mmCIF file of C-alpha atoms and ligand atoms in Angstrom:
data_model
loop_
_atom_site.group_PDB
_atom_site.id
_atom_site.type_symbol
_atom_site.label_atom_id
_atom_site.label_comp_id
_atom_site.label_asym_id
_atom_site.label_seq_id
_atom_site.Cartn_x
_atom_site.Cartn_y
_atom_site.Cartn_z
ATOM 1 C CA UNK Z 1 144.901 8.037 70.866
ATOM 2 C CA UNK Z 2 147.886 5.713 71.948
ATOM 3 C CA UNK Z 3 149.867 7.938 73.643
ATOM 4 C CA UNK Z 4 148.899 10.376 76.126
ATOM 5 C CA UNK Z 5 148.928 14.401 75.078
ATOM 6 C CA UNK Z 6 152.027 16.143 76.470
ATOM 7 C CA UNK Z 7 150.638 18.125 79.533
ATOM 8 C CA UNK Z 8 153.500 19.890 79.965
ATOM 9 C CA UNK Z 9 152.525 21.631 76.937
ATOM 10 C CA UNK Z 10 150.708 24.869 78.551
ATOM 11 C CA UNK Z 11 148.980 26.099 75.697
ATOM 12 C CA UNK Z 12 147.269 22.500 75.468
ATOM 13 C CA UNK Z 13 146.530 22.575 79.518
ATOM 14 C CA UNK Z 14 144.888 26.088 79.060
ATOM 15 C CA UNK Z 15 143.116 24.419 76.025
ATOM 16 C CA UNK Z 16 141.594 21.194 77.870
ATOM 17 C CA UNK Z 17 141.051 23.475 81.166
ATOM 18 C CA UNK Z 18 139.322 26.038 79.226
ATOM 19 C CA UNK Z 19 134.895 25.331 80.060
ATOM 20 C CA UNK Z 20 132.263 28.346 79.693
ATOM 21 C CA UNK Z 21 132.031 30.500 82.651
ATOM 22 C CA UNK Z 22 128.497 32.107 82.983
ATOM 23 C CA UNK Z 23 129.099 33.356 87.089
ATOM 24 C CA UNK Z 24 131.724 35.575 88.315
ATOM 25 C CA UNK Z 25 132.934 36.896 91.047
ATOM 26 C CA UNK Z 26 132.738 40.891 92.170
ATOM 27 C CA UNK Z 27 136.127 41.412 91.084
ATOM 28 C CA UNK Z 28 137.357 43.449 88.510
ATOM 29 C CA UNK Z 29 139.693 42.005 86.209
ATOM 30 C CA UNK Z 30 143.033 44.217 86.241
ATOM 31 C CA UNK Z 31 144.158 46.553 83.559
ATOM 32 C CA UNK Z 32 147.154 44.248 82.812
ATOM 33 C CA UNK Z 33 144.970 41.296 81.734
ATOM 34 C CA UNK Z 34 143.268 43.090 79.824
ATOM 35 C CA UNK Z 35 146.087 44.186 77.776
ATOM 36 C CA UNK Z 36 146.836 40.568 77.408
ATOM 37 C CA UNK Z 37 143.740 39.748 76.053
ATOM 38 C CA UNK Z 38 143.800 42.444 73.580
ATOM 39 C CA UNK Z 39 147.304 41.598 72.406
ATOM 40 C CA UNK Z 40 146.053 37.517 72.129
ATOM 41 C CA UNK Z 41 143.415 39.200 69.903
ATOM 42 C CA UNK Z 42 145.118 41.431 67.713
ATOM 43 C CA UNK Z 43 149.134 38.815 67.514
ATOM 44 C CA UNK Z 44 145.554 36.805 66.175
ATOM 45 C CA UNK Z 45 146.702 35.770 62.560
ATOM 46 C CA UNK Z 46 144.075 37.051 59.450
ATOM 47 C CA UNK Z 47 143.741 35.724 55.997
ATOM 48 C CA UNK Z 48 146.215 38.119 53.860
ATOM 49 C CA UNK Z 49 146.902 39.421 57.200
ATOM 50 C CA UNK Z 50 144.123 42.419 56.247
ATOM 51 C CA UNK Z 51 143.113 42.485 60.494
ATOM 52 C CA UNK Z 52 139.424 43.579 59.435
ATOM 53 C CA UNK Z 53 138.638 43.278 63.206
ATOM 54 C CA UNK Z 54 137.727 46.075 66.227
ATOM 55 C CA UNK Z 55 137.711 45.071 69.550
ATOM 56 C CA UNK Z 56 135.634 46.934 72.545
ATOM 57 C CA UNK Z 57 136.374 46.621 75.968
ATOM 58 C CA UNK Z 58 133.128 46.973 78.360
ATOM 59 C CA UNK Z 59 133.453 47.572 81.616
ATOM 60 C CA UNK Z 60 130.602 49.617 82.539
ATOM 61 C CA UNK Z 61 127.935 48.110 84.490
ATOM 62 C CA UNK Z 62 124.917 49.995 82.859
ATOM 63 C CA UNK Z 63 126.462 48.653 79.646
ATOM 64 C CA UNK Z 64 127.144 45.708 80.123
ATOM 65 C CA UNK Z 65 123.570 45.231 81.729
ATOM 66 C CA UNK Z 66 122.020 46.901 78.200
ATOM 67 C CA UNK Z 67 124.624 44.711 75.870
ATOM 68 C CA UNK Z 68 123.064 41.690 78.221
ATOM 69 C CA UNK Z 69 120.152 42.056 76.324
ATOM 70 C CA UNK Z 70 120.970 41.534 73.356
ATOM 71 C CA UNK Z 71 119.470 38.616 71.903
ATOM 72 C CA UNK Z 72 116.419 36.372 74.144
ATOM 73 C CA UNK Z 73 118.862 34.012 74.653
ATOM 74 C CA UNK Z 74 122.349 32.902 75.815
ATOM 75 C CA UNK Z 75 123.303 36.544 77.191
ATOM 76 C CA UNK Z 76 121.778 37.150 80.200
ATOM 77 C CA UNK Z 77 124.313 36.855 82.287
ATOM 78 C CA UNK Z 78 126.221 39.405 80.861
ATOM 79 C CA UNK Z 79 124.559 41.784 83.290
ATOM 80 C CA UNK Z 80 126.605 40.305 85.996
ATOM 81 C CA UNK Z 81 130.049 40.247 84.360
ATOM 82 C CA UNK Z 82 132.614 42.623 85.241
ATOM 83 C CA UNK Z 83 133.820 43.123 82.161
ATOM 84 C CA UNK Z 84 132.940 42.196 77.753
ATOM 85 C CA UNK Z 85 134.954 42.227 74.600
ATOM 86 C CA UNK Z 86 133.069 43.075 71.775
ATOM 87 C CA UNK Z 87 134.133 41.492 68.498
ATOM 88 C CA UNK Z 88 133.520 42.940 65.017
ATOM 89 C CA UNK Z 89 134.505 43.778 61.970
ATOM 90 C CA UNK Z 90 134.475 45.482 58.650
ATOM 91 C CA UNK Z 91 133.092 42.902 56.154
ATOM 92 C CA UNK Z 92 134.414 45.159 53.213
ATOM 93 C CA UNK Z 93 138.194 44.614 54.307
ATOM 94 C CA UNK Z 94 138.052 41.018 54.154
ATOM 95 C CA UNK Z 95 135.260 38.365 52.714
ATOM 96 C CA UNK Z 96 136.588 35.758 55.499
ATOM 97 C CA UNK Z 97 136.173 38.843 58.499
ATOM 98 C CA UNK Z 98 133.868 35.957 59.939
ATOM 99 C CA UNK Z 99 136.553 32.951 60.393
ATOM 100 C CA UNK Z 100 139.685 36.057 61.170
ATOM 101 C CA UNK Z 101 136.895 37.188 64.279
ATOM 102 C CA UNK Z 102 136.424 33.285 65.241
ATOM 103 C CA UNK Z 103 140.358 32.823 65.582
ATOM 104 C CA UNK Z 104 140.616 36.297 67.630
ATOM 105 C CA UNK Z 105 138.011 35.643 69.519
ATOM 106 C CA UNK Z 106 139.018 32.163 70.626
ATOM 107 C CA UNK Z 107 142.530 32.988 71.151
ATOM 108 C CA UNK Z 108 141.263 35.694 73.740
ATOM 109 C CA UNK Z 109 139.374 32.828 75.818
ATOM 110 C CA UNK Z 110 142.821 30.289 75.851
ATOM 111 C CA UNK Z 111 144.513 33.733 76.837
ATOM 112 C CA UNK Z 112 141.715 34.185 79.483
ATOM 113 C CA UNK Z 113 142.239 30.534 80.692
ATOM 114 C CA UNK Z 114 145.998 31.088 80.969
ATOM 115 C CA UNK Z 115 145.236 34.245 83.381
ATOM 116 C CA UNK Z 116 143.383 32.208 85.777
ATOM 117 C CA UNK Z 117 139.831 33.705 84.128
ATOM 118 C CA UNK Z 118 136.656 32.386 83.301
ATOM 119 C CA UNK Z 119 135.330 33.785 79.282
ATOM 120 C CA UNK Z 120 132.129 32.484 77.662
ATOM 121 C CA UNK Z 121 131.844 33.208 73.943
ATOM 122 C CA UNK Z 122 127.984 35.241 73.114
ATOM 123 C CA UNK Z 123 127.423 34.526 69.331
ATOM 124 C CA UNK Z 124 126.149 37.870 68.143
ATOM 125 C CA UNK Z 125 126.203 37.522 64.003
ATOM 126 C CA UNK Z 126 123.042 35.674 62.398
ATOM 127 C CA UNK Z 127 120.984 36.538 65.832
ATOM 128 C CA UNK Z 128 118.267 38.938 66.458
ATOM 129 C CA UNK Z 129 117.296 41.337 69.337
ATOM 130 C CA UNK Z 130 113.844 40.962 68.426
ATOM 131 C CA UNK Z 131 111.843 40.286 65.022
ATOM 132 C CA UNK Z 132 112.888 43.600 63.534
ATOM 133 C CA UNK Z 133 116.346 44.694 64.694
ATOM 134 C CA UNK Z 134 119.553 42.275 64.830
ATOM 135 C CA UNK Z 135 121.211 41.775 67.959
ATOM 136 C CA UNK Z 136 124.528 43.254 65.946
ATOM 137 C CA UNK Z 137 122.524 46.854 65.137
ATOM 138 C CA UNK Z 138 120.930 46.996 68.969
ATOM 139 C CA UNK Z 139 124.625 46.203 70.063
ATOM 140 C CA UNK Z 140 126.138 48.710 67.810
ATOM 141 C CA UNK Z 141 123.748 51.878 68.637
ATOM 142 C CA UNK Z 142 125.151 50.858 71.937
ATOM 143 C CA UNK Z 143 128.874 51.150 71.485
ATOM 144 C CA UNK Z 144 128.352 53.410 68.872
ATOM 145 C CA UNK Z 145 130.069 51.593 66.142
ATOM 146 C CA UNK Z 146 130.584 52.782 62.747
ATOM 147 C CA UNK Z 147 127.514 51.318 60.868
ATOM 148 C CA UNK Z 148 129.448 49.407 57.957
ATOM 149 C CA UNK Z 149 130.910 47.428 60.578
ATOM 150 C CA UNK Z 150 129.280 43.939 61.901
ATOM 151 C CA UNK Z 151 129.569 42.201 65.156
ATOM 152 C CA UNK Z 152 130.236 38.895 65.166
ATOM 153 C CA UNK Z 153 130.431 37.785 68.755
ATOM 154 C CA UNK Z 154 130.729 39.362 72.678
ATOM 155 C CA UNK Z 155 133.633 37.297 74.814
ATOM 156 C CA UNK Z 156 132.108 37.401 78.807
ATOM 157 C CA UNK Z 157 134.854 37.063 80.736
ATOM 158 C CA UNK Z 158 135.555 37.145 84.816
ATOM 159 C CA UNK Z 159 137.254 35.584 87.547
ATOM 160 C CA UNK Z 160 135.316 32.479 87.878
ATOM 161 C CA UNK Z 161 132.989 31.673 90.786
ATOM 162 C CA UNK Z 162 133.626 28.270 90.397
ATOM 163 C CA UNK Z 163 136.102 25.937 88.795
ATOM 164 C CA UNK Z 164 133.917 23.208 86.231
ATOM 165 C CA UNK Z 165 135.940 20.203 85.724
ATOM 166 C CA UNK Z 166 138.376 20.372 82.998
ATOM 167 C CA UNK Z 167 137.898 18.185 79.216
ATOM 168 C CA UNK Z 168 139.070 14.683 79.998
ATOM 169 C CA UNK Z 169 140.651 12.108 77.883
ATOM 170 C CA UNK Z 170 137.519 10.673 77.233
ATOM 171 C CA UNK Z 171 135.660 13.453 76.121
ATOM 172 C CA UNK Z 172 137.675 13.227 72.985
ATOM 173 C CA UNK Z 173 136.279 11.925 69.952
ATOM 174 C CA UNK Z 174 139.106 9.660 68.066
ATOM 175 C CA UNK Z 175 136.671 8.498 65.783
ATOM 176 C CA UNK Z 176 136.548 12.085 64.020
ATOM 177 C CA UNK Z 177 140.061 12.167 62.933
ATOM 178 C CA UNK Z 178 140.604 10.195 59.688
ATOM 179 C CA UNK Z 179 143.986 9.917 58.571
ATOM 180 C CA UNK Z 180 144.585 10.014 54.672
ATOM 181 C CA UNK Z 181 141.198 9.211 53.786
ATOM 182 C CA UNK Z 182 137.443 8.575 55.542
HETATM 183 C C1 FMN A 1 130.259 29.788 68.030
HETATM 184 C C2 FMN A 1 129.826 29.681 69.482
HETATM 185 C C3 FMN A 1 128.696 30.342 69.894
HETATM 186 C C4 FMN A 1 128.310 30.303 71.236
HETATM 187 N N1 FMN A 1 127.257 31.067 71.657
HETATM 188 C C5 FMN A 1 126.944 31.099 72.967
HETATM 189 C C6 FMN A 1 125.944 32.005 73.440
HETATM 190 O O1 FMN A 1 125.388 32.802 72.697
HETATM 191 N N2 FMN A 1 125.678 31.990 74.782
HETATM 192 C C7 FMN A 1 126.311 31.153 75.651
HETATM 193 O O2 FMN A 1 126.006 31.199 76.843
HETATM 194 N N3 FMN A 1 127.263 30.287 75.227
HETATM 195 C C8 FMN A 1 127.604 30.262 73.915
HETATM 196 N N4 FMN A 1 128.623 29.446 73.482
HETATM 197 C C9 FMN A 1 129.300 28.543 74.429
HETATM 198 C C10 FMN A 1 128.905 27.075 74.155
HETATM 199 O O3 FMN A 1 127.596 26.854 74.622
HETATM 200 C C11 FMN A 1 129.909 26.157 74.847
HETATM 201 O O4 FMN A 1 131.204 26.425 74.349
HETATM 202 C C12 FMN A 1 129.604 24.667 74.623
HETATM 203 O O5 FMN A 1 128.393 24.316 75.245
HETATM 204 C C13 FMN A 1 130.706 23.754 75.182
HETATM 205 O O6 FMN A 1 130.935 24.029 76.559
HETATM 206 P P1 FMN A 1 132.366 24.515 77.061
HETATM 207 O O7 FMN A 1 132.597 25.905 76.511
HETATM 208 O O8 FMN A 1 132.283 24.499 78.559
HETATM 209 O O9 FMN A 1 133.402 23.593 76.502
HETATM 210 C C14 FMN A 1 129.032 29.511 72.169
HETATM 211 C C15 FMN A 1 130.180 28.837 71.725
HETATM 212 C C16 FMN A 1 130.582 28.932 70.427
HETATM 213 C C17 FMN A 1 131.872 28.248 69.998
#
């Protein structure tokens, strides 16, 4: 890549800044981020704009410590985060619900990153609690969500403990972009 991005682009700052953020700090993240977050997630576009998609805010500490074990792996530390989006959806308004909860989901982390917070994405859809329940059904008996519904993923976010260095220029992988053709 010949020339260099445009940093004064913010969106694309927020997007090279943005790294997983697994330890937060004590405090609580205020009512007005939140609201930002949500909005990121529902201004989120949707194929034939049909918005299959739910979001729940978790802020409860004995919740959040239960939703932290949700799966064996990759959610622990959900038990020390002040606060969890849950992502899902209602696969019978929309066969793509998967890809419309991705984009949601994703804008709420650049959001996050934009309001000087740490997010970690928990994949939740096609993983199990244990080797008879998914991690979705333990998380919606939980939340008590409507059972048609399925959840695809649980956003961690925080303010961060510590800053991890941001994406640099040659993280990027030029080779993957092909221009007309392979
Ligand atoms: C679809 C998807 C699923 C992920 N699932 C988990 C997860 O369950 N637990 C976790 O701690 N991190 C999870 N992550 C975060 C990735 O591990 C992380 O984004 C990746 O290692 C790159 O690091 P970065 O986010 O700092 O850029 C997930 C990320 C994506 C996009």
């Amino acid at each position: 890549m010949e020339k260099p991005a445009n940093l004064s682009n913010k969106v694309l700052q927020c997007i090279q800044k943005r790294r997983s953020c697994r330890k937060f700090t004590a405090q609580a993240v205020e009512d007005y981020k939140v609201e930002s977050l949500l909005k990121a997630a529902l201004w989120a576009p949707t194929s034939k704009n049909n918005r299959p998609w739910h979001f729940v805010v978790v802020d409860n500490p004995q919740l959040l410590g239960k939703l932290s074990e949700c799966k064996p792996h990759g959610s622990a530390f959900l038990a020390e985060a002040p606060l969890a989006i849950v992502v899902l959806a209602d696969p019978s308004k929309s066969d793509v619900w998967v890809e419309d909860c991705a984009i949601a989901a994703i804008l709420m982390q650049i959001t996050a990153e934009d309001l000087g917070l740490g997010s970690t994405w928990i994949q939740i859809r096609q993983r199990m609690y244990n080797e008879k329940e998914t991690a979705g059904d333990y998380i919606k008996k939980l939340i008590n969500a409507p059972a048609g519904l399925e959840v695809a993923s649980i956003i961690a976010l925080g303010y961060k403990e510590k800053e991890r260095a941001p994406y640099s220029e040659e993280y990027l992988l030029p080779e993957r972009v092909h221009r007309n053709k392979f």
